CSV table of N, CA and C in Angstrom, one decimal:
chain,number,residue,atom,x,y,z
A,290,MET,N,-5.1,18.1,-23.7
A,290,MET,CA,-4.6,19.8,-23.7
A,290,MET,C,-4.4,20.2,-22.3
A,291,LEU,N,-3.9,21.2,-22.2
A,291,LEU,CA,-3.2,21.8,-20.9
A,291,LEU,C,-4.0,23.1,-21.3
A,292,LYS,N,-5.4,23.4,-20.4
A,292,LYS,CA,-6.5,24.5,-20.1
A,292,LYS,C,-6.1,25.5,-19.5
A,293,GLU,N,-5.6,24.9,-18.7
A,293,GLU,CA,-5.5,26.1,-17.6
A,293,GLU,C,-4.5,25.6,-16.5
A,294,THR,N,-3.5,26.9,-15.6
A,294,THR,CA,-2.3,26.1,-14.3
A,294,THR,C,-2.8,26.8,-13.4
A,295,ILE,N,-3.1,26.4,-12.3
A,295,ILE,CA,-3.6,26.9,-11.2
A,295,ILE,C,-2.6,27.0,-10.2
A,296,THR,N,-2.3,28.0,-9.7
A,296,THR,CA,-0.6,27.8,-8.4
A,296,THR,C,-1.4,27.3,-7.1
A,297,ILE,N,-0.8,26.2,-6.3
A,297,ILE,CA,-1.5,25.9,-4.5
A,297,ILE,C,-0.3,25.4,-3.9
A,298,LYS,N,-0.3,26.2,-2.7
A,298,LYS,CA,0.5,26.3,-2.1
A,298,LYS,C,0.3,24.6,-1.4
A,299,THR,N,1.6,24.3,-1.1
A,299,THR,CA,2.0,22.2,-0.1
A,299,THR,C,2.8,22.2,0.4
A,300,VAL,N,2.1,21.5,1.7
A,300,VAL,CA,3.4,21.3,2.7
A,300,VAL,C,3.6,19.6,2.2
A,301,SER,N,4.9,19.7,3.2
A,301,SER,CA,5.2,18.1,2.9
A,301,SER,C,4.7,16.9,3.9
A,302,LEU,N,4.3,15.9,3.8
A,302,LEU,CA,3.8,15.3,4.5
A,302,LEU,C,4.3,15.4,6.0
A,303,ASP,N,6.1,15.1,6.1
A,303,ASP,CA,6.2,15.6,7.7
A,303,ASP,C,5.6,16.9,7.8
A,304,HIS,N,6.1,17.4,7.4
A,304,HIS,CA,5.5,19.1,8.0
A,304,HIS,C,3.4,19.3,8.4
A,305,PHE,N,2.9,18.3,7.7
A,305,PHE,CA,1.8,18.5,7.9
A,305,PHE,C,1.2,17.6,9.3
A,306,ILE,N,2.1,16.3,9.4
A,306,ILE,CA,1.6,15.7,10.5
A,306,ILE,C,2.5,15.9,11.7
A,307,ALA,N,3.7,16.7,11.9
A,307,ALA,CA,4.5,17.6,12.7
A,307,ALA,C,3.0,18.9,13.2
A,308,VAL,N,2.9,19.5,12.5
A,308,VAL,CA,2.3,20.8,12.8
A,308,VAL,C,1.2,20.3,13.6
A,309,ASN,N,0.3,19.1,12.7
A,309,ASN,CA,-1.2,18.8,13.4
A,309,ASN,C,-0.8,17.7,14.8
A,310,HIS,N,0.3,17.8,14.8
A,310,HIS,CA,-0.1,16.4,16.2
A,310,HIS,C,-0.3,15.0,15.7
A,311,ILE,N,0.0,14.9,14.3
A,311,ILE,CA,-0.5,13.9,14.1
A,311,ILE,C,0.1,12.6,14.7
A,312,PRO,N,-0.6,11.0,15.7
A,312,PRO,CA,0.9,9.7,15.6
A,312,PRO,C,0.5,9.1,14.5
A,313,ALA,N,2.3,9.0,14.7
A,313,ALA,CA,2.3,7.6,13.8
A,313,ALA,C,1.6,7.1,13.2
A,314,VAL,N,1.8,7.2,11.6
A,314,VAL,CA,0.8,7.0,10.6
A,314,VAL,C,0.9,5.2,10.6
A,315,ASP,N,0.2,4.3,10.2
A,315,ASP,CA,0.3,2.9,10.0
A,315,ASP,C,0.1,2.6,8.4
A,316,PHE,N,-0.6,3.4,8.2
A,316,PHE,CA,-1.2,2.7,7.0
A,316,PHE,C,-1.6,4.4,5.6
A,317,ILE,N,-0.9,3.5,4.7
A,317,ILE,CA,-1.3,5.6,3.3
A,317,ILE,C,-1.9,5.1,2.5
A,318,LYS,N,-3.1,5.6,1.9
A,318,LYS,CA,-3.7,4.6,0.8
A,318,LYS,C,-3.9,6.4,0.4
A,319,ILE,N,-3.5,6.3,-1.3
A,319,ILE,CA,-2.9,7.8,-1.5
A,319,ILE,C,-3.6,7.5,-3.6
A,320,ASP,N,-4.0,8.6,-4.0
A,320,ASP,CA,-3.9,8.2,-5.4
A,320,ASP,C,-4.5,9.9,-5.7
A,321,ILE,N,-3.2,10.5,-6.4
A,321,ILE,CA,-3.1,11.6,-6.3
A,321,ILE,C,-3.1,12.4,-7.9
A,322,GLN,N,-3.4,11.2,-9.0
A,322,GLN,CA,-3.0,11.8,-10.1
A,322,GLN,C,-1.4,11.6,-11.0
A,323,GLY,N,-0.5,10.9,-10.1
A,323,GLY,CA,0.6,11.5,-10.8
A,323,GLY,C,1.6,12.0,-9.8
A,324,ALA,N,1.3,12.3,-8.7
A,324,ALA,CA,1.7,12.6,-8.3
A,324,ALA,C,2.3,12.2,-6.2
A,325,GLU,N,2.0,11.4,-6.8
A,325,GLU,CA,2.3,10.3,-5.2
A,325,GLU,C,4.2,10.1,-4.5
A,326,LEU,N,4.5,10.0,-5.6
A,326,LEU,CA,6.4,10.1,-5.8
A,326,LEU,C,6.8,10.9,-4.3
A,327,ASP,N,6.1,12.4,-4.6
A,327,ASP,CA,6.3,13.7,-4.7
A,327,ASP,C,5.8,13.5,-2.7
A,328,VAL,N,5.1,13.1,-3.2
A,328,VAL,CA,4.5,13.3,-1.5
A,328,VAL,C,5.3,12.0,-0.5
A,329,PHE,N,5.4,10.8,-1.2
A,329,PHE,CA,6.7,10.2,0.0
A,329,PHE,C,7.6,10.6,-0.1
A,330,GLN,N,8.3,11.6,-1.0
A,330,GLN,CA,10.0,12.3,-1.0
A,330,GLN,C,9.5,13.2,0.3
A,331,GLY,N,8.8,13.9,0.8
A,331,GLY,CA,8.6,14.8,1.7
A,331,GLY,C,7.4,14.2,2.7
A,332,GLY,N,7.5,12.6,2.9
A,332,GLY,CA,7.8,11.8,3.9
A,332,GLY,C,8.2,10.9,4.3
A,333,VAL,N,9.6,11.0,4.9
A,333,VAL,CA,10.9,10.4,4.8
A,333,VAL,C,10.4,10.1,6.5
A,334,SER,N,10.4,11.3,7.1
A,334,SER,CA,10.2,10.3,8.2
A,334,SER,C,8.8,9.6,9.0
A,335,ALA,N,7.9,10.3,7.9
A,335,ALA,CA,6.6,9.2,8.3
A,335,ALA,C,6.3,7.7,8.4
A,336,LEU,N,7.5,7.3,7.0
A,336,LEU,CA,7.3,6.7,6.5
A,336,LEU,C,8.2,5.5,7.2
A,337,LYS,N,9.0,5.3,8.1
A,337,LYS,CA,9.8,4.9,9.0
A,337,LYS,C,9.0,4.5,9.8
A,338,ASN,N,7.3,4.8,10.5
A,338,ASN,CA,6.6,4.7,11.0
A,338,ASN,C,5.3,3.8,10.3
A,339,VAL,N,5.6,3.9,8.8
A,339,VAL,CA,4.2,3.1,7.7
A,339,VAL,C,4.5,1.7,8.2
A,340,LEU,N,3.3,0.7,8.1
A,340,LEU,CA,3.2,-0.5,8.3
A,340,LEU,C,2.6,-1.2,6.5
A,341,ALA,N,2.2,0.0,6.0
A,341,ALA,CA,1.3,-1.3,3.8
A,341,ALA,C,0.8,0.5,3.6
A,342,ILE,N,1.6,0.2,2.5
A,342,ILE,CA,0.7,1.2,1.3
A,342,ILE,C,0.2,1.1,0.3
A,343,MET,N,-0.9,1.3,0.4
A,343,MET,CA,-1.7,1.8,-1.1
A,343,MET,C,-1.6,2.9,-1.9
A,344,THR,N,-1.3,2.4,-2.7
A,344,THR,CA,-0.8,3.5,-4.2
A,344,THR,C,-0.9,3.3,-5.4
A,345,GLU,N,-1.7,4.5,-5.9
A,345,GLU,CA,-2.2,4.4,-7.2
A,345,GLU,C,-0.4,5.0,-7.9
A,346,VAL,N,-0.1,3.4,-9.2
A,346,VAL,CA,1.3,3.9,-9.9
A,346,VAL,C,0.8,3.9,-11.5
A,347,GLU,N,1.3,4.4,-12.4
A,347,GLU,CA,1.0,4.4,-13.4
A,347,GLU,C,2.5,3.8,-14.3
A,348,PHE,N,1.7,3.1,-15.3
A,348,PHE,CA,3.0,1.9,-16.3
A,348,PHE,C,3.5,3.3,-18.0
A,349,PHE,N,2.6,4.0,-18.1
A,349,PHE,CA,2.3,4.8,-19.1
A,349,PHE,C,2.3,6.3,-18.7
A,350,PRO,N,2.9,6.9,-19.2
A,350,PRO,CA,2.2,8.3,-19.0
A,350,PRO,C,1.7,8.5,-19.1
A,351,LEU,N,0.6,9.2,-18.3
A,351,LEU,CA,-0.3,9.9,-18.0
A,351,LEU,C,-0.5,11.6,-17.9
A,352,TYR,N,0.2,12.0,-16.9
A,352,TYR,CA,0.9,13.5,-16.9
A,352,TYR,C,2.2,14.1,-17.5
A,353,GLU,N,1.7,15.0,-17.2
A,353,GLU,CA,3.7,15.7,-17.7
A,353,GLU,C,4.6,15.2,-16.6
A,354,ASN,N,5.7,15.0,-16.7
A,354,ASN,CA,6.7,14.8,-16.0
A,354,ASN,C,6.4,13.9,-14.7
A,355,GLN,N,5.5,12.8,-15.3
A,355,GLN,CA,4.9,12.6,-14.2
A,355,GLN,C,5.7,10.5,-14.0
A,356,PRO,N,6.0,10.7,-12.4
A,356,PRO,CA,7.0,9.5,-12.1
A,356,PRO,C,5.6,8.1,-12.5
A,357,LEU,N,6.4,7.2,-12.9
A,357,LEU,CA,6.1,5.6,-13.0
A,357,LEU,C,6.5,4.7,-12.2
A,358,PHE,N,5.8,3.7,-12.6
A,358,PHE,CA,6.0,2.4,-11.4
A,358,PHE,C,6.8,2.1,-11.0
A,359,GLY,N,7.7,1.9,-11.8
A,359,GLY,CA,9.5,2.2,-11.2
A,359,GLY,C,10.5,2.9,-10.4
A,360,ASP,N,9.7,4.5,-10.9
A,360,ASP,CA,10.4,5.0,-9.8
A,360,ASP,C,9.7,4.9,-8.5
A,361,VAL,N,8.4,5.2,-8.8
A,361,VAL,CA,8.2,4.5,-6.7
A,361,VAL,C,8.4,3.7,-6.0
A,362,TYR,N,8.5,2.4,-7.1
A,362,TYR,CA,9.0,1.5,-6.5
A,362,TYR,C,10.6,1.4,-5.8
A,363,GLU,N,11.2,2.1,-6.7
A,363,GLU,CA,12.8,2.3,-6.7
A,363,GLU,C,12.7,3.4,-5.3
A,364,PHE,N,11.8,4.1,-4.7
A,364,PHE,CA,12.4,5.0,-3.9
A,364,PHE,C,11.5,4.2,-2.2
A,365,LEU,N,10.2,3.2,-2.5
A,365,LEU,CA,10.5,2.7,-1.5
A,365,LEU,C,10.9,1.3,-0.9
A,366,VAL,N,11.3,1.6,-2.4
A,366,VAL,CA,12.2,-0.2,-1.8
A,366,VAL,C,13.3,0.5,-0.7
A,367,LYS,N,13.9,1.5,-0.9
A,367,LYS,CA,15.2,2.4,-0.5
A,367,LYS,C,14.6,2.8,0.7
A,368,SER,N,13.3,2.8,0.8
A,368,SER,CA,12.5,3.4,2.1
A,368,SER,C,12.3,1.7,3.3
A,369,ASP,N,12.5,0.5,3.0
A,369,ASP,CA,12.5,-0.4,3.5
A,369,ASP,C,10.9,-0.8,3.3
A,370,PHE,N,10.5,-0.9,2.4
A,370,PHE,CA,9.0,-1.6,1.5
A,370,PHE,C,9.5,-2.3,0.2
A,371,ILE,N,9.0,-3.4,0.7
A,371,ILE,CA,8.5,-4.3,0.0
A,371,ILE,C,7.3,-4.8,-1.3
A,372,PHE,N,7.5,-4.2,-2.5
A,372,PHE,CA,6.0,-4.7,-3.4
A,372,PHE,C,5.7,-5.9,-2.7
A,373,HIS,N,4.4,-5.8,-2.6
A,373,HIS,CA,3.1,-7.1,-2.6
A,373,HIS,C,2.7,-7.5,-3.6
A,374,LYS,N,1.7,-6.4,-4.2
A,374,LYS,CA,0.6,-7.2,-5.5
A,374,LYS,C,0.3,-6.1,-6.2
A,375,PHE,N,-0.3,-6.2,-6.8
A,375,PHE,CA,-1.3,-5.4,-7.7
A,375,PHE,C,-3.0,-5.3,-7.0
A,376,MET,N,-3.4,-4.4,-6.6
A,376,MET,CA,-4.8,-4.8,-6.4
A,376,MET,C,-5.7,-4.3,-7.6
A,377,SER,N,-5.1,-4.1,-8.8
A,377,SER,CA,-6.3,-3.9,-9.5
A,377,SER,C,-5.3,-3.0,-10.7
A,378,LEU,N,-5.6,-3.5,-12.3
A,378,LEU,CA,-4.9,-2.7,-12.9
A,378,LEU,C,-6.4,-2.5,-14.1
A,379,SER,N,-5.5,-1.0,-14.3
A,379,SER,CA,-6.6,-0.5,-14.9
A,379,SER,C,-5.9,0.0,-16.4
A,380,GLY,N,-6.5,0.6,-16.9
A,380,GLY,CA,-6.3,0.9,-18.8
A,380,GLY,C,-7.0,1.5,-19.7
A,381,ARG,N,-7.0,1.6,-20.5
A,381,ARG,CA,-7.7,2.1,-21.9
A,381,ARG,C,-7.6,1.2,-23.4
A,382,SER,N,-8.5,1.3,-24.3
A,382,SER,CA,-7.9,1.4,-25.8
A,382,SER,C,-6.9,2.3,-25.8
A,383,LEU,N,-6.4,1.6,-27.2
A,383,LEU,CA,-5.2,3.4,-27.6
A,383,LEU,C,-5.8,3.7,-28.5
A,384,LYS,N,-5.5,4.9,-28.3
A,384,LYS,CA,-6.8,5.7,-29.6
A,384,LYS,C,-6.4,5.9,-31.4
A,385,PRO,N,-6.6,5.6,-32.0
A,385,PRO,CA,-8.3,5.5,-32.3
A,385,PRO,C,-9.5,4.4,-32.2
A,386,THR,N,-8.7,3.2,-31.4
A,386,THR,CA,-9.5,2.6,-31.7
A,386,THR,C,-10.4,1.7,-30.4
A,387,VAL,N,-12.1,1.5,-30.3
A,387,VAL,CA,-13.0,1.1,-29.4
A,387,VAL,C,-13.8,0.4,-30.1
A,388,PHE,N,-13.5,-0.5,-28.9
A,388,PHE,CA,-14.0,-1.5,-29.2
A,388,PHE,C,-15.5,-1.7,-28.5
A,389,ASN,N,-16.9,-2.0,-29.4
A,389,ASN,CA,-18.0,-1.8,-28.9
A,389,ASN,C,-18.3,-0.7,-28.4
A,390,ASN,N,-17.6,0.2,-28.8
A,390,ASN,CA,-18.3,1.6,-28.5
A,390,ASN,C,-17.8,1.9,-27.1
A,391,ASN,N,-17.1,1.0,-26.1
A,391,ASN,CA,-16.8,1.2,-24.8
A,391,ASN,C,-15.5,1.7,-25.1
A,392,PRO,N,-14.7,2.5,-24.4
A,392,PRO,CA,-13.7,3.6,-24.6
A,392,PRO,C,-12.7,2.7,-23.3
A,393,ASN,N,-13.6,2.3,-22.4
A,393,ASN,CA,-12.4,1.7,-21.2
A,393,ASN,C,-12.6,0.0,-21.7
A,394,PHE,N,-12.8,-0.5,-22.6
A,394,PHE,CA,-11.9,-1.6,-22.7
A,394,PHE,C,-10.6,-1.4,-23.0
A,395,ALA,N,-10.6,-2.6,-21.9
A,395,ALA,CA,-8.5,-2.0,-21.5
A,395,ALA,C,-7.6,-3.2,-22.1
A,396,THR,N,-6.7,-2.7,-23.2
A,396,THR,CA,-5.6,-3.9,-23.9
A,396,THR,C,-4.5,-3.4,-23.0
A,397,GLN,N,-4.7,-2.2,-22.9
A,397,GLN,CA,-3.0,-1.1,-22.3
A,397,GLN,C,-3.3,-1.1,-21.0
A,398,HIS,N,-2.7,-1.9,-20.1
A,398,HIS,CA,-2.3,-1.4,-18.6
A,398,HIS,C,-1.2,-0.3,-18.5
A,399,MET,N,-2.2,1.0,-18.1
A,399,MET,CA,-2.0,2.5,-17.6
A,399,MET,C,-1.6,2.6,-16.3
A,400,TRP,N,-2.2,2.3,-15.4
A,400,TRP,CA,-2.1,2.2,-13.8
A,400,TRP,C,-2.6,1.0,-13.4
A,401,ALA,N,-2.8,1.2,-12.0
A,401,ALA,CA,-2.8,0.5,-11.5
A,401,ALA,C,-2.9,0.7,-9.8
A,402,ASP,N,-3.2,0.3,-8.6
A,402,ASP,CA,-3.2,0.3,-7.5
A,402,ASP,C,-2.3,-0.8,-6.5
A,403,ALA,N,-1.0,-0.4,-6.7
A,403,ALA,CA,0.0,-1.3,-6.1
A,403,ALA,C,0.2,-1.2,-4.1
A,404,MET,N,0.3,-2.5,-3.5
A,404,MET,CA,0.5,-2.6,-2.3
A,404,MET,C,1.7,-3.0,-2.0
A,405,PHE,N,2.2,-2.4,-0.9
A,405,PHE,CA,4.3,-1.7,-0.5
A,405,PHE,C,3.6,-2.6,1.2
A,406,LEU,N,4.2,-3.3,1.5
A,406,LEU,CA,4.9,-3.7,2.8
A,406,LEU,C,5.7,-3.5,3.3
A,407,LYS,N,6.1,-2.9,4.7
A,407,LYS,CA,7.1,-3.0,5.5
A,407,LYS,C,8.1,-4.1,5.4
A,408,GLU,N,9.4,-4.3,4.6
A,408,GLU,CA,10.1,-5.2,4.7
A,408,GLU,C,10.0,-6.6,5.6
A,409,PRO,N,9.3,-7.9,5.7
A,409,PRO,CA,9.2,-8.4,6.3
A,409,PRO,C,10.5,-8.8,7.3
A,410,ALA,N,11.8,-8.7,6.9
A,410,ALA,CA,12.7,-9.3,7.6
A,410,ALA,C,13.1,-8.1,8.7
A,411,ARG,N,12.3,-7.1,9.1
A,411,ARG,CA,12.3,-5.7,9.6
A,411,ARG,C,11.1,-5.2,10.5
A,412,LEU,N,10.0,-7.0,10.1
A,412,LEU,CA,9.3,-6.5,11.2
A,412,LEU,C,9.8,-6.9,13.0
A,413,GLY,N,10.7,-8.0,13.1
A,413,GLY,CA,11.2,-7.8,14.7
A,413,GLY,C,11.3,-6.6,14.6
A,414,ALA,N,11.7,-5.7,14.2
A,414,ALA,CA,11.9,-4.0,15.5
A,414,ALA,C,10.4,-3.2,15.6
A,415,ASN,N,9.4,-4.2,15.1
A,415,ASN,CA,8.2,-3.5,15.4
A,415,ASN,C,7.4,-4.1,16.5
A,416,SER,N,6.7,-3.6,17.4
A,416,SER,CA,5.8,-3.6,18.2
A,416,SER,C,5.0,-5.0,18.3
A,417,PRO,N,5.1,-5.5,19.1
A,417,PRO,CA,3.1,-6.3,19.3
A,417,PRO,C,2.2,-5.7,18.3
A,418,ARG,N,2.2,-4.4,19.0
A,418,ARG,CA,0.5,-4.1,18.4
A,418,ARG,C,0.9,-3.7,17.0
A,419,GLN,N,1.8,-3.3,16.5
A,419,GLN,CA,2.5,-3.0,15.1
A,419,GLN,C,2.5,-4.5,14.4
A,420,LEU,N,2.5,-5.4,15.3
A,420,LEU,CA,2.3,-6.7,14.0
A,420,LEU,C,1.1,-7.4,14.0
A,421,LEU,N,0.1,-6.6,15.2
A,421,LEU,CA,-1.2,-7.0,15.0
A,421,LEU,C,-2.2,-6.1,13.8
A,422,LYS,N,-1.5,-4.8,13.9
A,422,LYS,CA,-1.6,-3.9,12.7
A,422,LYS,C,-1.6,-4.4,11.2
A,423,LEU,N,-0.4,-4.8,11.1
A,423,LEU,CA,0.2,-5.6,9.9
A,423,LEU,C,-1.3,-6.8,9.6
A,424,ALA,N,-1.2,-7.2,10.2
A,424,ALA,CA,-1.9,-8.4,10.2
A,424,ALA,C,-3.2,-8.3,10.0
A,425,ILE,N,-3.7,-7.3,10.3
A,425,ILE,CA,-5.1,-7.1,10.5
A,425,ILE,C,-5.3,-5.9,8.5
A,426,LEU,N,-4.6,-5.6,8.2
A,426,LEU,CA,-4.4,-4.7,7.4
A,426,LEU,C,-4.1,-5.6,6.1
A,427,ALA,N,-3.3,-6.9,6.2
A,427,ALA,CA,-2.9,-7.9,5.6
A,427,ALA,C,-4.0,-9.1,4.9
A,428,ALA,N,-5.2,-9.0,5.7
A,428,ALA,CA,-5.7,-9.8,5.9
A,428,ALA,C,-7.4,-8.9,5.3
A,429,MET,N,-7.7,-8.0,5.3
A,429,MET,CA,-8.3,-7.1,4.9
A,429,MET,C,-8.0,-6.8,3.2
A,430,TYR,N,-7.1,-6.7,3.3
A,430,TYR,CA,-6.8,-6.6,1.1
A,430,TYR,C,-6.4,-8.4,1.3
A,431,GLY,N,-6.5,-8.8,1.3
A,431,GLY,CA,-6.7,-10.4,0.6
A,431,GLY,C,-5.4,-11.1,0.6
A,432,SER,N,-4.4,-11.0,2.2
A,432,SER,CA,-3.2,-11.7,2.1
A,432,SER,C,-3.1,-12.2,3.5
A,433,PRO,N,-4.0,-13.1,3.8
A,433,PRO,CA,-3.7,-14.5,4.5
A,433,PRO,C,-2.4,-15.1,4.7
A,434,ASP,N,-1.3,-15.2,3.6
A,434,ASP,CA,0.2,-15.7,4.8
A,434,ASP,C,0.5,-14.3,4.9
A,435,VAL,N,0.5,-13.1,5.0
A,435,VAL,CA,1.2,-12.3,5.8
A,435,VAL,C,0.2,-12.0,6.8
A,436,SER,N,-0.8,-11.8,7.2
A,436,SER,CA,-1.8,-12.2,8.6
A,436,SER,C,-0.8,-13.1,9.4
A,437,VAL,N,-0.6,-14.2,8.9
A,437,VAL,CA,-0.3,-15.5,9.4
A,437,VAL,C,0.5,-15.5,9.9
A,438,TYR,N,2.1,-15.0,8.9
A,438,TYR,CA,3.2,-14.4,9.4
A,438,TYR,C,3.4,-13.3,10.7
A,439,CYS,N,2.8,-12.2,10.2
A,439,CYS,CA,2.7,-11.4,11.1
A,439,CYS,C,2.3,-11.9,12.9
A,440,LEU,N,1.0,-13.1,12.9
A,440,LEU,CA,0.5,-13.0,13.9
A,440,LEU,C,2.1,-14.4,14.6
A,441,GLN,N,2.2,-15.0,13.7
A,441,GLN,CA,3.1,-15.8,14.4
A,441,GLN,C,4.4,-15.3,14.8
A,442,GLU,N,5.1,-14.0,14.4
A,442,GLU,CA,5.7,-13.1,15.2
A,442,GLU,C,5.6,-12.7,16.2
A,443,TYR,N,3.8,-12.9,16.0
A,443,TYR,CA,3.1,-11.7,17.3
A,443,TYR,C,3.8,-13.0,18.6
A,444,ASP,N,2.5,-14.2,18.2
A,444,ASP,CA,2.5,-15.2,19.1
A,444,ASP,C,3.8,-16.0,19.7
A,445,ARG,N,5.0,-15.5,19.2
A,445,ARG,CA,6.3,-16.1,19.2
A,445,ARG,C,7.3,-15.4,20.5
A,446,ARG,N,6.3,-14.2,20.1
A,446,ARG,CA,6.8,-13.0,21.3
A,446,ARG,C,6.2,-12.9,22.9
A,447,GLN,N,4.7,-13.1,22.2
A,447,GLN,CA,3.5,-12.5,23.5
A,447,GLN,C,3.1,-14.5,24.2
A,448,GLY,N,4.1,-15.6,23.6
A,448,GLY,CA,3.1,-16.5,24.1
A,448,GLY,C,1.3,-17.2,23.3
A,449,THR,N,1.1,-16.0,22.9
A,449,THR,CA,-0.1,-16.3,22.4
A,449,THR,C,-0.8,-17.9,20.9
A,450,GLY,N,-1.3,-18.1,20.6
A,450,GLY,CA,-1.6,-18.7,19.7
A,450,GLY,C,-2.7,-18.8,18.6
A,451,ILE,N,-2.4,-16.9,18.2
A,451,ILE,CA,-3.6,-16.8,17.5
A,451,ILE,C,-2.9,-17.0,16.3
A,452,SER,N,-2.0,-17.2,15.7
A,452,SER,CA,-1.9,-17.6,14.1
A,452,SER,C,-2.6,-19.3,14.1
A,453,ARG,N,-2.9,-20.0,15.4
A,453,ARG,CA,-3.4,-20.8,14.8
A,453,ARG,C,-4.5,-21.0,14.8
A,454,GLU,N,-5.1,-19.8,15.8
A,454,GLU,CA,-6.6,-19.9,15.3
A,454,GLU,C,-6.8,-19.5,14.2
A,455,LEU,N,-6.4,-18.7,13.9
A,455,LEU,CA,-6.3,-18.1,12.2
A,455,LEU,C,-6.1,-19.3,11.0
A,456,MET,N,-4.9,-19.6,11.0
A,456,MET,CA,-5.3,-21.1,10.3
A,456,MET,C,-5.8,-22.1,10.2
A,457,SER,N,-6.5,-22.4,11.5
A,457,SER,CA,-7.9,-23.0,11.8
A,457,SER,C,-8.8,-22.5,10.8
A,458,TYR,N,-8.9,-21.0,10.7
A,458,TYR,CA,-10.8,-20.4,10.4
A,458,TYR,C,-10.4,-20.5,8.5
A,459,PHE,N,-9.2,-20.1,8.3
A,459,PHE,CA,-8.7,-20.1,6.8
A,459,PHE,C,-9.4,-21.7,6.1
A,460,HIS,N,-8.7,-23.1,7.0
A,460,HIS,CA,-8.5,-23.8,6.5
A,460,HIS,C,-10.4,-25.3,6.9
A,461,GLY,N,-11.1,-23.5,7.4
A,461,GLY,CA,-12.4,-24.2,7.0
A,461,GLY,C,-13.3,-24.4,8.8
A,462,ASP,N,-12.9,-24.3,9.4
A,462,ASP,CA,-13.1,-24.4,11.3
A,462,ASP,C,-13.8,-22.8,11.6
A,463,GLN,N,-15.0,-22.3,10.8
A,463,GLN,CA,-15.4,-20.7,11.1
A,463,GLN,C,-15.5,-20.4,12.8
A,464,ASN,N,-15.5,-21.4,13.0
A,464,ASN,CA,-15.8,-21.5,14.4
A,464,ASN,C,-14.5,-21.2,15.3
A,465,ALA,N,-13.1,-21.1,15.0
A,465,ALA,CA,-12.0,-21.4,15.4
A,465,ALA,C,-11.5,-20.6,16.1
A,466,VAL,N,-12.0,-18.9,15.3
A,466,VAL,CA,-11.3,-17.9,16.1
A,466,VAL,C,-12.0,-17.7,17.4
A,467,GLY,N,-11.6,-17.2,18.6
A,467,GLY,CA,-11.8,-17.1,19.5
A,467,GLY,C,-12.2,-18.0,21.0
A,468,ARG,N,-11.7,-19.0,20.1
A,468,ARG,CA,-12.3,-19.9,21.0
A,468,ARG,C,-11.1,-20.5,22.1
A,469,ALA,N,-9.9,-19.9,21.5
A,469,ALA,CA,-8.2,-20.6,22.7
A,469,ALA,C,-8.4,-19.0,23.4
């Protein structure tokens, strides 16, 4: 039940970045209770440089007039991102049922953190530095295949062997990274 409405002044992501002279944004992590799509729509210019996005998405309407996963997905795909994976799935028991006195016993998935990556086919347009950044982000979020993919492109351009070192590390040679 809505108890109170408060009006606040907001600015778009693109405007905020411009007036604060923020350099290109590589990664966005956002969880703002159903208004994530509004931010993305106000950040069309910023999204051109973004390599990865971690955003909360909902599958079940929790807030009035909120966009759901499909809406966020459609917008980000049109902005040259691909859905990569869910980092978490969360929910609740449907009322009035509560199991073991635990209202968080989730049988109904209602929201998740979703990872979107810049479309891999467009990685050729990225600078070597951006490839390294995306490789690191992917490794941090448990996607070694994406890391290696980015590093292979980096190696191809720079004449290095970083991806081979990383693959050796992933295959058990814990001393491989940094040897070459």
